[in-house]
């Protein structure tokens, strides 16, 4: 028994040291369980609090530490990668008494999509459903897993099924046996950021410094955007014209943000989802407050390493500059 235990520990230690030598480190999985923990905080918020919704741009670009330092309030981060914020907004308005500020990041290709159907909607709905349906065993499993995720890099895995996950299931799937068709996806889609317990994101430094690595993500964006359905406006406008007044009726407000993109990604957005036909039209038809990065020199000074998200030091600057604008416009207040 002692020998088996010793050998097991030795093998695990060697496995862990190997992956650390390859540049991996222990990190939390930004899964539906972690999202649900933060969603639960909304029920206890005051009118002075802020909830951030959106896709991965809001998730990466709005930094919670800077926001808290400037305003005295730490926002609740409910933005989720590769989703539309719309079902989460509905859930908060319909199922909570929250009367504070909802900040919604708009990534045009994900936001202007059919309502209550489609890939982006369903990805967000899975997290909402888990929040309401999770059992005590699932809650306990999440909290018990956190110390392990923080300690061991070889447990790196994600609901996103990144190409560079190194958990045993992913590694086995990468092996090719005979005519076996399972294996890595046709294009690598690598993880390029990690979260803390509040779901604040830090982009990997290599996304900024390693052009080859960044290009793997840029290639993935090109493939995914080529498969995206045509964008729509009117169903989205109709939805928000129904739900925004319900939040405002109890004293809440909504702020929309168009955060930076660059390079070929931005070129595709300009061609396929032109600003005047979508962003400008949406704000006009919903009578909403919105801030577009191109309208402010202090928000338009950055280049996204993989064309769609800010490197974390730049995201910190953007968060500070954006808050100065929102405070000046009296949409966000300081409580400290």
Short mmCIF file of C-alpha atoms in Angstrom, two decimals:
data_model
loop_
_atom_site.label_atom_id
_atom_site.label_comp_id
_atom_site.label_asym_id
_atom_site.label_seq_id
_atom_site.Cartn_x
_atom_site.Cartn_y
_atom_site.Cartn_z
CA UNK A 1 0.00 0.00 0.00
CA UNK A 2 2.75 2.43 0.97
CA UNK A 3 4.74 1.59 -2.14
CA UNK A 4 1.69 2.14 -4.36
CA UNK A 5 0.97 5.45 -2.67
CA UNK A 6 4.59 6.54 -3.08
CA UNK A 7 4.66 5.59 -6.76
CA UNK A 8 1.34 7.35 -7.36
CA UNK A 9 2.55 10.55 -5.76
CA UNK A 10 5.83 10.35 -7.65
CA UNK A 11 4.06 9.94 -10.98
CA UNK A 12 1.63 12.79 -10.26
CA UNK A 13 4.49 15.04 -9.20
CA UNK A 14 6.46 14.21 -12.34
CA UNK A 15 3.39 14.80 -14.51
CA UNK A 16 2.73 18.15 -12.86
CA UNK A 17 6.34 19.29 -13.14
CA UNK A 18 6.40 18.29 -16.80
CA UNK A 19 3.40 20.47 -17.67
CA UNK A 20 4.74 23.38 -15.66
CA UNK A 21 8.00 23.08 -17.64
CA UNK A 22 5.89 23.42 -20.81
CA UNK A 23 4.54 26.77 -19.62
CA UNK A 24 1.22 25.62 -18.15
CA UNK A 25 0.02 26.73 -14.75
CA UNK A 26 -2.93 26.04 -12.49
CA UNK A 27 -6.03 28.04 -13.31
CA UNK A 28 -9.76 28.07 -12.65
CA UNK A 29 -12.15 26.76 -15.25
CA UNK A 30 -14.57 29.51 -16.26
CA UNK A 31 -17.43 27.04 -16.32
CA UNK A 32 -21.17 27.24 -15.68
CA UNK A 33 -20.62 26.46 -11.98
CA UNK A 34 -18.33 29.46 -11.47
CA UNK A 35 -20.74 31.63 -13.49
CA UNK A 36 -23.66 30.49 -11.31
CA UNK A 37 -21.82 31.43 -8.11
CA UNK A 38 -21.44 34.98 -9.41
CA UNK A 39 -25.00 35.09 -10.78
CA UNK A 40 -26.25 34.30 -7.26
CA UNK A 41 -24.71 37.57 -6.00
CA UNK A 42 -27.15 39.65 -8.07
CA UNK A 43 -30.01 38.91 -5.68
CA UNK A 44 -28.27 40.85 -2.89
CA UNK A 45 -27.18 43.93 -4.83
CA UNK A 46 -28.25 47.53 -4.22
CA UNK A 47 -29.18 50.30 -6.65
CA UNK A 48 -25.55 51.49 -6.50
CA UNK A 49 -24.21 48.21 -7.86
CA UNK A 50 -23.23 47.27 -11.40
CA UNK A 51 -23.66 44.03 -13.33
CA UNK A 52 -21.61 43.50 -16.49
CA UNK A 53 -23.10 41.44 -19.30
CA UNK A 54 -21.78 40.71 -22.74
CA UNK A 55 -19.54 38.39 -24.68
CA UNK A 56 -15.82 37.84 -24.34
CA UNK A 57 -14.89 41.44 -25.18
CA UNK A 58 -16.69 42.74 -22.11
CA UNK A 59 -15.23 39.83 -20.18
CA UNK A 60 -11.64 40.61 -21.17
CA UNK A 61 -11.74 44.39 -21.56
CA UNK A 62 -13.55 45.52 -18.40
CA UNK A 63 -11.24 44.99 -15.44
CA UNK A 64 -12.94 44.59 -12.07
CA UNK A 65 -10.02 45.74 -9.91
CA UNK A 66 -9.76 49.08 -11.70
CA UNK A 67 -13.53 49.53 -11.66
CA UNK A 68 -13.67 48.91 -7.91
CA UNK A 69 -10.69 51.17 -7.22
CA UNK A 70 -12.28 54.11 -9.04
CA UNK A 71 -15.94 53.71 -8.05
CA UNK A 72 -15.74 51.91 -4.72
CA UNK A 73 -17.97 49.12 -6.04
CA UNK A 74 -16.84 45.82 -7.53
CA UNK A 75 -19.11 44.86 -10.43
CA UNK A 76 -20.55 41.39 -10.88
CA UNK A 77 -19.06 39.92 -14.04
CA UNK A 78 -21.62 37.83 -15.92
CA UNK A 79 -20.27 38.30 -19.44
CA UNK A 80 -19.57 34.95 -21.07
CA UNK A 81 -17.35 34.06 -23.99
CA UNK A 82 -19.06 33.21 -27.26
CA UNK A 83 -22.57 34.16 -26.14
CA UNK A 84 -25.12 36.89 -26.48
CA UNK A 85 -25.95 38.79 -23.26
CA UNK A 86 -29.64 38.99 -24.15
CA UNK A 87 -30.97 35.92 -22.26
CA UNK A 88 -29.01 36.90 -19.16
CA UNK A 89 -30.46 40.42 -19.31
CA UNK A 90 -33.96 38.96 -19.51
CA UNK A 91 -33.26 36.65 -16.57
CA UNK A 92 -32.06 39.52 -14.37
CA UNK A 93 -35.00 41.78 -15.22
CA UNK A 94 -37.58 39.01 -14.95
CA UNK A 95 -36.30 37.04 -11.97
CA UNK A 96 -34.58 39.53 -9.66
CA UNK A 97 -35.35 42.88 -8.06
CA UNK A 98 -32.05 44.36 -9.20
CA UNK A 99 -32.45 48.13 -9.69
CA UNK A 100 -28.87 49.15 -10.32
CA UNK A 101 -26.88 49.56 -13.53
CA UNK A 102 -26.53 46.90 -16.19
CA UNK A 103 -23.53 47.43 -18.48
CA UNK A 104 -23.89 45.44 -21.70
CA UNK A 105 -21.00 44.91 -24.07
CA UNK A 106 -22.08 44.51 -27.68
CA UNK A 107 -19.94 42.32 -29.93
CA UNK A 108 -21.98 42.84 -33.11
CA UNK A 109 -21.59 39.35 -34.55
CA UNK A 110 -22.90 37.78 -31.35
CA UNK A 111 -25.40 40.40 -30.22
CA UNK A 112 -27.40 40.92 -33.41
CA UNK A 113 -28.69 37.38 -33.61
CA UNK A 114 -32.12 35.71 -33.57
CA UNK A 115 -33.92 35.89 -30.23
CA UNK A 116 -34.46 32.77 -28.13
CA UNK A 117 -32.75 30.43 -30.57
CA UNK A 118 -29.39 29.77 -32.10
CA UNK A 119 -25.94 28.78 -30.90
CA UNK A 120 -25.04 32.00 -29.03
CA UNK A 121 -28.37 32.16 -27.20
CA UNK A 122 -28.21 28.50 -26.20
CA UNK A 123 -24.69 28.81 -24.81
CA UNK A 124 -25.87 31.52 -22.42
CA UNK A 125 -29.10 29.70 -21.59
CA UNK A 126 -27.15 26.63 -20.46
CA UNK A 127 -25.54 28.74 -17.75
CA UNK A 128 -28.83 30.27 -16.68
CA UNK A 129 -30.47 26.85 -16.49
CA UNK A 130 -27.58 25.51 -14.41
CA UNK A 131 -27.97 28.38 -11.96
CA UNK A 132 -31.60 27.45 -11.30
CA UNK A 133 -31.26 23.67 -11.52
CA UNK A 134 -27.94 23.01 -9.73
CA UNK A 135 -28.14 20.54 -6.88
CA UNK A 136 -26.43 20.66 -3.51
CA UNK A 137 -24.07 17.96 -4.77
CA UNK A 138 -23.12 20.10 -7.79
CA UNK A 139 -22.54 23.12 -5.55
CA UNK A 140 -20.35 21.05 -3.23
CA UNK A 141 -18.44 19.56 -6.16
CA UNK A 142 -17.65 23.04 -7.46
CA UNK A 143 -16.31 24.32 -4.16
CA UNK A 144 -14.30 21.15 -3.56
CA UNK A 145 -12.76 21.40 -7.02
CA UNK A 146 -11.49 24.95 -6.56
CA UNK A 147 -8.44 24.12 -4.40
CA UNK A 148 -7.43 21.40 -6.88
CA UNK A 149 -7.84 23.67 -9.90
CA UNK A 150 -5.74 26.33 -8.17
CA UNK A 151 -3.01 23.80 -7.32
CA UNK A 152 -2.47 21.50 -10.30
CA UNK A 153 -1.79 22.56 -13.87
CA UNK A 154 -2.43 19.05 -15.25
CA UNK A 155 -6.12 19.52 -14.44
CA UNK A 156 -6.35 22.32 -17.00
CA UNK A 157 -9.61 21.75 -18.84
CA UNK A 158 -12.54 23.82 -19.93
CA UNK A 159 -16.13 23.61 -21.04
CA UNK A 160 -14.83 25.37 -24.14
CA UNK A 161 -12.68 22.32 -25.00
CA UNK A 162 -9.65 24.38 -25.94
CA UNK A 163 -7.16 22.70 -28.26
CA UNK A 164 -4.43 23.16 -25.65
CA UNK A 165 -6.33 21.65 -22.72
CA UNK A 166 -4.17 19.03 -21.00
CA UNK A 167 -6.68 17.07 -18.95
CA UNK A 168 -6.61 13.30 -19.54
CA UNK A 169 -9.83 13.23 -21.59
CA UNK A 170 -8.52 15.83 -24.04
CA UNK A 171 -5.12 14.16 -24.34
CA UNK A 172 -6.71 10.79 -25.11
CA UNK A 173 -8.91 12.37 -27.78
CA UNK A 174 -5.83 13.76 -29.51
CA UNK A 175 -4.38 10.32 -30.13
CA UNK A 176 -5.02 8.79 -33.54
CA UNK A 177 -5.57 5.03 -33.68
CA UNK A 178 -6.01 3.41 -37.08
CA UNK A 179 -9.08 4.88 -38.79
CA UNK A 180 -10.34 6.56 -35.66
CA UNK A 181 -11.96 9.87 -36.60
CA UNK A 182 -11.88 11.48 -33.19
CA UNK A 183 -9.12 13.92 -32.45
CA UNK A 184 -8.31 17.59 -32.29
CA UNK A 185 -10.50 20.05 -34.17
CA UNK A 186 -9.54 20.89 -37.77
CA UNK A 187 -8.19 24.25 -36.59
CA UNK A 188 -6.53 24.78 -33.21
CA UNK A 189 -8.44 27.11 -30.92
CA UNK A 190 -6.24 27.79 -27.93
CA UNK A 191 -7.09 29.30 -24.59
CA UNK A 192 -5.59 32.79 -24.25
CA UNK A 193 -6.74 34.00 -20.83
CA UNK A 194 -7.60 32.91 -17.30
CA UNK A 195 -10.09 34.02 -14.65
CA UNK A 196 -10.13 34.51 -10.90
CA UNK A 197 -13.00 33.60 -8.57
CA UNK A 198 -14.87 36.79 -9.53
CA UNK A 199 -14.38 35.93 -13.22
CA UNK A 200 -12.00 38.82 -13.82
CA UNK A 201 -9.92 37.92 -16.89
CA UNK A 202 -6.20 38.19 -17.47
CA UNK A 203 -4.95 37.59 -21.01
CA UNK A 204 -1.91 35.34 -21.35
CA UNK A 205 1.21 37.40 -22.01
CA UNK A 206 2.13 35.14 -24.92
CA UNK A 207 -0.97 36.33 -26.78
CA UNK A 208 0.79 39.69 -26.97
CA UNK A 209 4.37 38.51 -27.40
CA UNK A 210 4.02 35.33 -29.48
CA UNK A 211 2.73 36.21 -32.95
CA UNK A 212 2.41 32.57 -33.97
CA UNK A 213 0.20 31.82 -30.98
CA UNK A 214 -1.95 34.91 -31.58
CA UNK A 215 -2.36 33.89 -35.21
CA UNK A 216 -3.91 30.58 -34.16
CA UNK A 217 -6.69 32.56 -32.49
CA UNK A 218 -7.02 34.98 -35.42
CA UNK A 219 -7.42 32.00 -37.76
CA UNK A 220 -10.16 30.61 -35.53
CA UNK A 221 -12.01 33.93 -35.62
CA UNK A 222 -11.92 33.90 -39.42
CA UNK A 223 -13.38 30.40 -39.58
CA UNK A 224 -16.07 31.05 -36.99
CA UNK A 225 -17.14 34.36 -38.51
CA UNK A 226 -17.44 32.76 -41.93
CA UNK A 227 -19.94 30.27 -40.44
CA UNK A 228 -21.96 32.89 -38.54
CA UNK A 229 -25.61 33.44 -39.50
CA UNK A 230 -26.63 36.79 -41.02
CA UNK A 231 -27.07 39.50 -38.41
CA UNK A 232 -30.54 40.79 -37.58
CA UNK A 233 -31.71 44.05 -36.01
CA UNK A 234 -35.45 44.29 -35.53
CA UNK A 235 -35.98 41.21 -33.30
CA UNK A 236 -33.21 42.43 -31.02
CA UNK A 237 -34.65 45.95 -30.90
CA UNK A 238 -38.09 44.56 -30.12
CA UNK A 239 -36.72 42.44 -27.31
CA UNK A 240 -34.86 45.26 -25.60
CA UNK A 241 -37.77 47.66 -26.06
CA UNK A 242 -39.78 45.18 -24.03
CA UNK A 243 -37.30 44.55 -21.22
CA UNK A 244 -35.40 47.83 -20.77
CA UNK A 245 -38.52 49.73 -19.61
CA UNK A 246 -39.18 47.04 -17.00
CA UNK A 247 -35.74 47.59 -15.49
CA UNK A 248 -36.08 51.37 -15.69
CA UNK A 249 -39.52 51.24 -14.03
CA UNK A 250 -37.90 50.07 -10.80
CA UNK A 251 -35.04 52.56 -10.99
CA UNK A 252 -32.42 50.64 -12.95
CA UNK A 253 -30.60 51.66 -16.10
CA UNK A 254 -28.70 50.13 -19.00
CA UNK A 255 -25.46 51.28 -20.64
CA UNK A 256 -24.31 49.72 -23.91
CA UNK A 257 -20.64 49.50 -24.87
CA UNK A 258 -18.94 48.80 -28.17
CA UNK A 259 -15.46 47.71 -27.15
CA UNK A 260 -12.40 47.59 -29.45
CA UNK A 261 -11.64 45.22 -32.27
CA UNK A 262 -8.92 45.61 -34.87
CA UNK A 263 -7.27 44.19 -37.96
CA UNK A 264 -9.13 41.84 -40.26
CA UNK A 265 -11.76 41.17 -37.59
CA UNK A 266 -12.73 44.84 -37.57
CA UNK A 267 -12.75 44.89 -41.38
CA UNK A 268 -15.24 42.01 -41.46
CA UNK A 269 -17.46 43.76 -38.91
CA UNK A 270 -17.44 46.98 -40.93
CA UNK A 271 -18.42 45.05 -44.04
CA UNK A 272 -20.97 42.61 -42.63
CA UNK A 273 -22.43 44.48 -39.64
CA UNK A 274 -22.00 48.18 -40.49
CA UNK A 275 -22.20 50.53 -37.54
CA UNK A 276 -24.89 52.82 -38.92
CA UNK A 277 -27.21 49.91 -39.74
CA UNK A 278 -26.82 48.10 -36.43
CA UNK A 279 -25.14 49.91 -33.52
CA UNK A 280 -26.45 53.38 -34.36
CA UNK A 281 -29.87 52.08 -35.33
CA UNK A 282 -30.16 49.96 -32.20
CA UNK A 283 -29.36 52.87 -29.86
CA UNK A 284 -31.79 55.16 -31.70
CA UNK A 285 -34.66 52.67 -31.74
CA UNK A 286 -34.24 51.71 -28.07
CA UNK A 287 -33.42 55.26 -26.93
CA UNK A 288 -30.40 53.89 -25.07
CA UNK A 289 -27.10 55.27 -23.81
CA UNK A 290 -24.21 53.80 -25.76
CA UNK A 291 -20.45 54.32 -25.99
CA UNK A 292 -18.50 53.28 -29.09
CA UNK A 293 -14.73 53.02 -28.80
CA UNK A 294 -14.23 54.83 -32.10
CA UNK A 295 -15.91 57.97 -30.75
CA UNK A 296 -13.31 58.59 -28.04
CA UNK A 297 -9.56 58.95 -28.68
CA UNK A 298 -8.81 57.60 -25.22
CA UNK A 299 -10.74 54.39 -26.04
CA UNK A 300 -9.45 54.06 -29.62
CA UNK A 301 -5.73 53.92 -28.88
CA UNK A 302 -5.36 50.15 -28.57
CA UNK A 303 -4.63 47.23 -30.88
CA UNK A 304 -6.04 43.82 -29.97
CA UNK A 305 -3.28 41.16 -30.11
CA UNK A 306 -5.63 38.59 -31.65
CA UNK A 307 -7.90 41.27 -33.18
CA UNK A 308 -10.83 40.96 -30.78
CA UNK A 309 -9.72 41.44 -27.15
CA UNK A 310 -7.41 43.78 -25.29
CA UNK A 311 -4.16 42.77 -23.67
CA UNK A 312 -4.78 43.11 -19.94
CA UNK A 313 -2.54 46.18 -19.30
CA UNK A 314 -4.43 47.95 -22.10
CA UNK A 315 -7.76 46.73 -20.72
CA UNK A 316 -6.92 48.31 -17.38
CA UNK A 317 -6.26 51.64 -19.06
CA UNK A 318 -9.45 51.39 -21.10
CA UNK A 319 -11.49 50.61 -17.98
CA UNK A 320 -10.13 53.68 -16.22
CA UNK A 321 -10.71 55.94 -19.23
CA UNK A 322 -14.20 54.60 -19.82
CA UNK A 323 -15.16 55.15 -16.21
CA UNK A 324 -14.02 58.77 -16.36
CA UNK A 325 -16.41 59.26 -19.29
CA UNK A 326 -19.30 57.50 -17.56
CA UNK A 327 -18.74 59.42 -14.32
CA UNK A 328 -18.60 62.70 -16.20
CA UNK A 329 -21.89 61.81 -17.93
CA UNK A 330 -23.37 60.95 -14.51
CA UNK A 331 -24.18 57.40 -15.50
CA UNK A 332 -21.79 55.88 -12.96
CA UNK A 333 -21.15 57.34 -9.53
CA UNK A 334 -18.40 57.00 -7.00
CA UNK A 335 -19.34 55.58 -3.60
CA UNK A 336 -15.91 55.78 -1.94
#
